[in-house]
Coordinates of C-alpha atoms and ligand atoms in Angstrom, one line a residue:
M18 CA 0.0 0.0 0.0
P19 CA 1.4 3.5 -0.8
K20 CA 2.5 5.5 2.2
A21 CA -0.3 8.2 1.8
A22 CA -3.0 5.5 1.6
T23 CA -1.7 3.8 4.8
R24 CA -1.7 7.1 6.6
Q25 CA -5.1 7.9 5.5
K26 CA -6.5 4.6 6.7
T27 CA -4.9 5.0 10.1
V28 CA -6.3 8.4 10.5
A29 CA -9.8 7.4 9.4
K30 CA -9.7 4.6 12.1
T31 CA -8.5 6.9 14.9
T32 CA -10.9 9.7 14.2
K33 CA -14.0 7.6 13.9
S34 CA -14.7 7.2 17.6
S35 CA -13.3 10.5 18.5
T36 CA -14.8 13.9 19.4
N37 CA -11.8 15.9 18.3
G38 CA -9.8 14.2 15.6
T39 CA -8.1 11.9 18.1
G40 CA -8.9 8.6 19.8
Q41 CA -9.4 10.1 23.3
K42 CA -11.5 12.5 25.2
P43 CA -9.6 14.6 27.7
D44 CA -11.6 15.1 31.0
N45 CA -12.4 18.7 30.2
L46 CA -14.0 17.7 26.9
A47 CA -15.9 14.7 28.1
K48 CA -18.9 16.7 29.3
E49 CA -19.2 18.7 26.1
S50 CA -18.5 16.0 23.7
K51 CA -21.9 16.2 22.1
A52 CA -21.3 19.8 21.0
V53 CA -18.1 18.9 19.2
P54 CA -18.6 17.5 15.7
V55 CA -17.0 14.3 14.6
V56 CA -14.5 15.1 11.8
K57 CA -13.9 12.1 9.7
G58 CA -10.5 11.4 8.4
L59 CA -9.6 14.5 6.5
D60 CA -6.2 13.6 5.0
L61 CA -3.3 15.9 4.5
V62 CA -3.1 15.1 0.8
D63 CA -6.5 13.7 0.0
V64 CA -8.6 16.6 -1.3
D65 CA -11.3 14.3 -2.6
L66 CA -11.8 12.9 0.9
A67 CA -12.0 16.4 2.3
Q68 CA -14.5 17.4 -0.5
A69 CA -16.7 14.3 0.3
E70 CA -16.6 15.2 4.0
Y71 CA -17.6 18.8 3.2
L72 CA -20.5 17.7 1.0
E73 CA -21.8 15.4 3.7
R74 CA -21.7 18.4 6.1
R75 CA -23.1 20.8 3.6
K76 CA -26.7 20.4 4.8
S77 CA -25.8 21.4 8.4
Q78 CA -23.9 24.3 7.0
I79 CA -27.0 25.5 5.1
T80 CA -29.1 25.1 8.3
A81 CA -26.5 27.1 10.2
I82 CA -26.6 29.8 7.5
K83 CA -30.4 30.1 7.8
K84 CA -30.1 30.7 11.5
L85 CA -27.6 33.5 11.1
D86 CA -28.4 37.2 10.6
K87 CA -28.3 38.2 6.9
K88 CA -26.4 41.3 7.7
L89 CA -23.7 39.3 9.4
L90 CA -23.5 36.7 6.6
R91 CA -23.1 39.6 4.1
E92 CA -20.3 41.1 6.2
M93 CA -18.6 37.7 6.4
L94 CA -18.7 37.2 2.7
Y95 CA -17.6 40.9 2.1
Q96 CA -14.6 40.5 4.4
M97 CA -13.5 37.3 2.5
V98 CA -13.9 38.9 -0.9
L99 CA -12.2 42.1 0.3
G100 CA -9.3 40.1 1.6
R101 CA -8.9 38.2 -1.7
R102 CA -9.0 41.3 -3.9
F103 CA -6.7 43.2 -1.5
E104 CA -4.1 40.5 -1.6
E105 CA -4.4 40.1 -5.4
K106 CA -3.7 43.9 -5.6
C107 CA -0.8 43.5 -3.2
A108 CA 0.8 40.9 -5.6
E109 CA 0.3 43.3 -8.5
V110 CA 1.8 46.4 -6.9
Y111 CA 4.6 44.4 -5.3
R112 CA 5.7 43.2 -8.8
M113 CA 5.6 46.9 -9.9
G114 CA 8.1 47.7 -7.1
M115 CA 5.6 49.7 -5.0
I116 CA 6.0 47.4 -1.9
G117 CA 9.5 46.6 -0.6
G118 CA 10.7 43.8 1.7
F119 CA 8.8 40.6 2.5
C120 CA 5.2 40.2 1.5
H121 CA 3.2 37.1 2.6
L122 CA -0.3 36.6 1.2
Y123 CA -3.3 35.1 2.8
I124 CA -5.1 33.8 -0.4
G125 CA -6.9 30.6 0.3
Q126 CA -7.0 31.1 4.1
E127 CA -9.7 33.8 4.3
A128 CA -12.3 31.5 5.9
I129 CA -10.0 31.0 8.9
G130 CA -9.6 34.7 9.7
V131 CA -13.2 35.6 9.0
G132 CA -14.8 32.6 10.6
S133 CA -12.8 33.0 13.8
M134 CA -12.4 36.8 14.2
M135 CA -16.0 37.7 13.4
A136 CA -17.1 35.5 16.3
L137 CA -15.2 37.9 18.7
E138 CA -16.3 41.0 20.6
P139 CA -14.5 44.2 19.4
T140 CA -12.7 44.4 22.8
D141 CA -11.2 40.9 22.4
M142 CA -7.5 40.7 21.4
V143 CA -5.7 39.2 18.4
I144 CA -2.1 38.5 17.7
T145 CA -0.7 36.8 14.6
S146 CA 2.3 36.0 12.4
Y147 CA 3.7 37.9 9.4
R148 CA 0.7 36.8 7.2
D149 CA -1.3 39.6 8.7
H150 CA -2.8 42.0 6.2
V151 CA -6.2 40.4 5.9
Q152 CA -6.6 39.7 9.6
A153 CA -5.8 43.3 10.4
M154 CA -8.7 44.4 8.2
I155 CA -11.1 41.8 9.7
K156 CA -10.2 43.3 13.1
G157 CA -11.5 46.6 11.9
M158 CA -8.3 48.4 10.6
T159 CA -9.0 50.2 7.3
P160 CA -7.7 48.9 4.0
E161 CA -6.1 52.4 3.6
S162 CA -4.1 52.1 6.8
V163 CA -3.0 48.5 5.8
M164 CA -2.1 49.4 2.2
A165 CA -0.2 52.5 3.2
E166 CA 1.8 50.5 5.7
L167 CA 2.7 48.1 2.9
Y168 CA 3.9 51.0 0.9
G169 CA 6.0 52.2 3.8
K170 CA 4.0 55.5 3.9
E171 CA 3.2 57.9 6.7
G172 CA -0.6 57.0 6.5
G173 CA 0.2 53.4 7.4
C174 CA -1.1 51.9 10.7
V175 CA 2.4 52.2 12.2
K176 CA 3.4 55.3 10.1
G177 CA 5.2 53.2 7.5
K178 CA 7.8 51.9 9.9
G179 CA 6.6 48.3 10.1
G180 CA 5.7 47.2 6.6
S181 CA 4.0 44.0 5.6
M182 CA 4.9 41.9 8.6
H183 CA 4.1 44.3 11.3
M184 CA 0.5 45.5 11.1
F185 CA -0.5 46.8 14.6
S186 CA -3.3 48.8 16.2
K187 CA -3.9 49.2 19.9
E188 CA -7.2 50.9 19.1
H189 CA -8.4 47.7 17.4
E190 CA -6.8 45.3 19.9
F191 CA -4.6 44.0 17.1
Y192 CA -1.1 43.3 18.4
G193 CA 0.8 42.3 15.3
G194 CA 2.2 41.1 12.9
H195 CA 5.3 39.1 14.1
G196 CA 8.2 37.9 12.0
I197 CA 9.8 35.3 14.3
V198 CA 8.1 32.0 13.7
G199 CA 6.2 31.1 16.9
G200 CA 7.3 34.3 18.8
Q201 CA 3.7 35.5 19.0
I202 CA 2.6 32.4 20.8
G203 CA 4.5 33.5 23.9
V204 CA 3.3 37.1 23.6
G205 CA -0.3 36.0 23.0
T206 CA -0.2 33.8 26.1
G207 CA 1.1 36.8 28.1
M208 CA -1.8 38.9 26.7
A209 CA -4.3 36.3 27.9
Y210 CA -2.5 36.3 31.3
A211 CA -2.8 40.1 31.6
A212 CA -6.5 39.9 30.7
K213 CA -7.1 37.3 33.5
Y214 CA -5.0 39.3 36.0
K215 CA -6.8 42.5 35.3
E216 CA -10.2 40.8 35.0
T217 CA -11.0 42.5 31.7
G218 CA -13.0 39.6 30.4
Q219 CA -11.1 39.8 27.1
V220 CA -10.4 36.6 25.1
T221 CA -7.1 36.4 23.1
L222 CA -7.0 34.8 19.6
C223 CA -3.4 33.7 18.9
F224 CA -2.7 32.7 15.3
F225 CA 0.3 30.8 14.0
G226 CA 1.3 28.4 11.2
E227 CA 1.8 24.6 11.5
A228 CA 5.6 25.0 11.3
A229 CA 5.5 27.1 14.5
V230 CA 4.2 24.0 16.3
N231 CA 7.7 22.5 16.2
Q232 CA 9.0 25.4 18.2
G233 CA 9.5 25.0 22.0
I234 CA 7.5 28.1 22.7
F235 CA 4.3 26.4 21.5
H236 CA 4.6 23.6 24.1
E237 CA 5.7 25.9 26.9
S238 CA 2.9 28.3 26.3
L239 CA 0.1 25.7 26.1
N240 CA 1.4 24.1 29.3
M241 CA 1.1 27.4 31.1
A242 CA -2.2 28.4 29.6
Q243 CA -3.8 25.2 30.7
L244 CA -2.2 25.2 34.1
W245 CA -3.2 28.8 34.8
K246 CA -6.5 28.6 32.9
L247 CA -5.8 31.5 30.5
P248 CA -8.6 32.7 28.2
C249 CA -6.5 32.1 25.1
I250 CA -7.6 30.4 21.8
Y251 CA -4.6 29.1 19.9
I252 CA -5.4 28.8 16.2
C253 CA -3.0 26.8 14.2
E254 CA -3.5 27.8 10.6
N255 CA -2.4 24.6 9.0
N256 CA -1.8 25.6 5.4
Q257 CA 0.3 22.4 5.0
Y258 CA 3.6 24.1 4.2
G259 CA 6.3 26.0 6.1
M260 CA 8.1 27.9 3.3
G261 CA 9.0 25.0 0.9
T262 CA 8.7 22.2 3.4
S263 CA 5.5 20.2 3.7
Q264 CA 4.2 19.2 7.1
Q265 CA 4.8 15.5 6.3
R266 CA 8.5 16.2 5.9
A267 CA 8.9 18.2 9.1
M268 CA 6.5 16.8 11.8
S269 CA 6.6 13.3 13.2
S270 CA 2.9 13.3 14.1
R271 CA 0.1 14.1 11.8
S272 CA -2.5 15.6 14.1
I273 CA -1.7 19.0 15.5
A274 CA -5.0 19.2 17.5
K275 CA -4.0 16.1 19.3
K276 CA -0.9 17.7 20.7
A277 CA -3.1 19.7 23.1
E278 CA -3.9 16.5 24.9
A279 CA -0.4 16.4 26.3
F280 CA -1.6 19.4 28.4
E281 CA -5.2 18.1 28.8
M282 CA -6.3 21.1 26.8
A283 CA -9.6 21.2 24.8
N284 CA -8.9 20.9 21.1
E285 CA -10.7 20.5 17.7
F286 CA -9.7 19.8 14.2
V287 CA -11.6 22.1 11.7
D288 CA -12.0 22.3 8.0
G289 CA -10.5 25.7 7.2
M290 CA -12.2 25.9 3.8
D291 CA -15.6 26.1 5.6
V292 CA -16.1 29.5 7.2
M293 CA -19.2 28.3 9.1
A294 CA -17.3 25.4 10.6
V295 CA -14.5 27.8 11.7
R296 CA -17.1 30.1 13.2
D297 CA -18.8 27.3 15.1
A298 CA -15.6 25.9 16.5
T299 CA -14.4 29.3 17.6
L300 CA -17.7 30.1 19.3
R301 CA -17.3 26.9 21.3
A302 CA -13.8 27.9 22.3
I303 CA -14.9 31.4 23.2
E304 CA -17.6 30.0 25.5
R305 CA -15.0 27.9 27.2
A306 CA -12.7 30.9 27.6
R307 CA -15.4 33.2 28.9
K308 CA -16.9 30.6 31.3
D309 CA -13.9 29.5 33.2
G310 CA -10.9 30.9 31.4
S311 CA -10.1 27.6 29.7
P312 CA -7.8 27.7 26.7
T313 CA -8.4 25.8 23.4
L314 CA -6.2 24.6 20.6
L315 CA -7.9 24.7 17.2
E316 CA -6.1 23.1 14.2
I317 CA -7.7 24.7 11.2
R318 CA -6.6 23.2 8.0
A319 CA -6.6 25.1 4.7
Y320 CA -4.1 25.5 1.8
R321 CA -1.8 28.3 0.8
F322 CA -2.8 29.0 -2.8
M323 CA 0.2 31.4 -3.4
G324 CA 3.8 31.0 -2.6
H325 CA 5.2 31.4 0.9
S326 CA 6.0 35.0 0.1
M327 CA 6.2 37.0 -3.1
S328 CA 9.8 35.8 -3.7
D329 CA 8.9 32.0 -3.6
P330 CA 9.8 30.2 -6.8
G331 CA 7.3 27.4 -5.8
N332 CA 9.2 24.5 -7.1
Y333 CA 8.3 22.1 -4.2
R334 CA 4.7 21.3 -5.2
T335 CA 2.9 20.6 -8.4
R336 CA 0.4 22.7 -10.3
D337 CA -2.1 19.8 -10.0
E338 CA -1.9 19.8 -6.2
I339 CA -2.7 23.5 -6.1
K340 CA -5.5 23.2 -8.7
K341 CA -7.1 20.4 -6.6
Y342 CA -7.2 22.6 -3.5
Q343 CA -8.5 25.6 -5.6
E344 CA -11.5 23.4 -6.3
R345 CA -12.3 23.8 -2.6
D346 CA -11.9 27.5 -2.6
P347 CA -13.4 28.8 0.6
I348 CA -15.1 31.8 -1.0
V349 CA -16.7 29.6 -3.8
L350 CA -17.9 27.1 -1.2
F351 CA -19.5 29.8 1.0
K352 CA -21.1 31.5 -2.0
D353 CA -22.6 28.1 -3.2
S354 CA -24.1 27.5 0.2
L355 CA -25.5 31.1 0.5
K356 CA -27.0 30.7 -3.0
E357 CA -28.5 27.3 -2.2
S358 CA -29.9 28.7 1.0
K359 CA -31.5 31.4 -1.1
V360 CA -30.0 34.1 1.2
F361 CA -28.1 35.8 -1.6
A362 CA -28.3 35.7 -5.4
D363 CA -25.8 36.5 -8.2
K364 CA -26.7 40.2 -8.2
D365 CA -25.8 40.4 -4.5
F366 CA -22.5 38.7 -5.1
E367 CA -21.8 41.2 -7.9
K368 CA -22.5 44.1 -5.6
I369 CA -20.2 42.7 -2.9
E370 CA -17.5 42.2 -5.5
S371 CA -17.7 45.8 -6.8
E372 CA -17.7 47.2 -3.3
A373 CA -14.6 45.2 -2.5
V374 CA -12.8 46.3 -5.6
A375 CA -13.7 50.0 -4.9
A376 CA -12.4 49.7 -1.4
V377 CA -9.1 48.3 -2.6
D378 CA -8.8 51.0 -5.3
K379 CA -9.4 53.6 -2.7
A380 CA -6.7 52.1 -0.4
V381 CA -4.1 52.1 -3.3
K382 CA -4.9 55.7 -4.1
F383 CA -4.5 56.6 -0.4
A384 CA -1.2 54.8 -0.2
E385 CA 0.1 56.4 -3.3
E386 CA -0.8 59.9 -2.2
S387 CA 0.5 59.4 1.4
P388 CA 4.0 60.9 1.9
F389 CA 7.0 58.9 3.0
P390 CA 7.8 59.4 6.7
A391 CA 9.8 62.6 7.4
E392 CA 13.5 62.2 8.3
S393 CA 12.7 63.5 11.8
E394 CA 10.7 60.2 12.3
L395 CA 13.9 58.1 12.0
F396 CA 14.5 58.1 15.8
T397 CA 10.9 58.3 17.1
D398 CA 9.2 55.2 18.5
V399 CA 12.6 53.4 18.3
L400 CA 12.9 51.3 21.4
A401 CA 16.0 49.2 20.8
Ligands
TPP530 C1 12.5 31.4 14.5 C2 12.4 31.5 13.1 N1 13.0 30.5 12.3 C3 12.9 30.5 11.0 C4 12.3 31.6 10.3 C5 12.2 31.7 8.8 N2 10.8 31.4 8.4 C6 10.0 32.4 8.1 S1 8.5 31.8 7.7 C7 8.9 30.2 8.0 C8 7.9 29.1 7.8 C9 6.8 29.2 8.7 O1 5.7 28.4 8.3 P1 4.3 28.3 9.1 O2 4.6 28.5 10.6 O3 3.7 27.1 8.7 O4 3.5 29.6 8.6 P2 3.0 30.0 7.2 O5 4.1 30.7 6.5 O6 2.7 28.7 6.4 O7 1.9 30.8 7.4 C10 10.2 30.1 8.3 C11 10.9 28.9 8.6 C12 11.8 32.7 11.1 N3 11.2 33.7 10.6 N4 11.8 32.6 12.5
MG531 MG1 2.3 26.8 7.1

C-alpha cells in the first residue's frame, strides 16, 4: 500500500470514535463531547476525501446559515472577498516595485480569519504571524491604513515603519504582525494572562502556522495556559507548508490538534475551507474561555494558494496539487451555500464584489498619495 494511503487509513480509524480528531476525550472535553462535531479522516493530501466530507456536512452548513443574521452573513462574505481582492492587488503592486521587503499573502486562508475573528467581541485581542494584512482588516483596521503600511508610507497603521509583517493597532486590539516564527505564541499567552490578571473579560486569539508548532514556545505556552486557565484560543492555521517544506517532511505526528492532549487542553480539528465550521468551533472555544478561562487549541486546515512569500519560486509542489485545492476555494464554497440557502443571489455577489474592488482601489490611491515618513521620524518610536 502506498504511504499516503496507509496514513489515510490509520487516520480514518483513529478519528471515527473521537470527538476531536483523536482517539481520546480529555476530561475537560468529556462533558461537552456532544457539542463537538466528529470530523472524519480528512487527510493531509487527499482533497477528494475532504471534499466528500464537506459535501456530507453541507446540509448542516446550510441550516447554520439560515439561523444567522443576513447582515452578518453579508459582512462575512464581504470580508472574505475584500481580503482576496486586496491580496491580489498587493501581488500586482509588489511586482511593480511599490512594496518593498517581504510580503506574505493570505489567499486561500480567508475563511479562517473571517470565521474566527468575526465571532469575537470588538474588545477581544488578536495576535498573529507575518501573514497579517487580511486579519488586520477583519479586526477593523481600514484597507487604507494597511495598504499605506505596505507602501511604507506615513498614512500606514504604524506610520510606514513596520511594513507588511508588522500591522498593529492598539485601538483595534490587534497586536501584530510578528516575523519570528512562533514568537507571538508566547506574547499571546502573556496577553491572555494580563486579561485574566486585570479581570478585563477579554479573550485572546493567537494565530500561528503549523511550522511554528515544532518550536518549543508552542509547548511551553500551552502548558502554562492550561495550568493557569488562561482565556487564550490558539489557532494553528495549517496551510500544510512552512516555506517550501510540507508538514509530512517536518513533523513526526500528523494531528496538531491532538498535541493539546499532552496538556489536557480542549482541542478541535476544523476544515478551514468552511467558514461556518470555523465560526462554530471558535464560538465553542470562546464559550470555554469566557466561562472559566479555559484555553483551546484549534487546528484549522486550509491550503496556501500562493507562494510562501512574493519571492517564492514554488518548485516544491505541483500545479495539479494547487489546482485540486483551488476546487475547494473557501469563497466559492461559501457562495454556493449562500445561494443554495436562497440568502443571496448572483446580483448580491456582484454588488459585494464591486464594493470590495472599490475599497481596494481607494486604499491604493490613499497609499500612493500618502507621503513617506519625514526624516525626523527616524528616531521616534525606536525602542532598541
Ligand atoms: C524562529 C524563526 N525561524 C525561521 C524563520 C524563517 N521562516 C520564516 S516563515 C517560515 C515558515 C513558517 O511556516 P508556518 O509556521 O507554517 O507559517 P506559514 O508561513 O505557512 O503561514 C520560516 C521557517 C523565522 N522567521 N523565524
Ligand atoms: Mg504553514
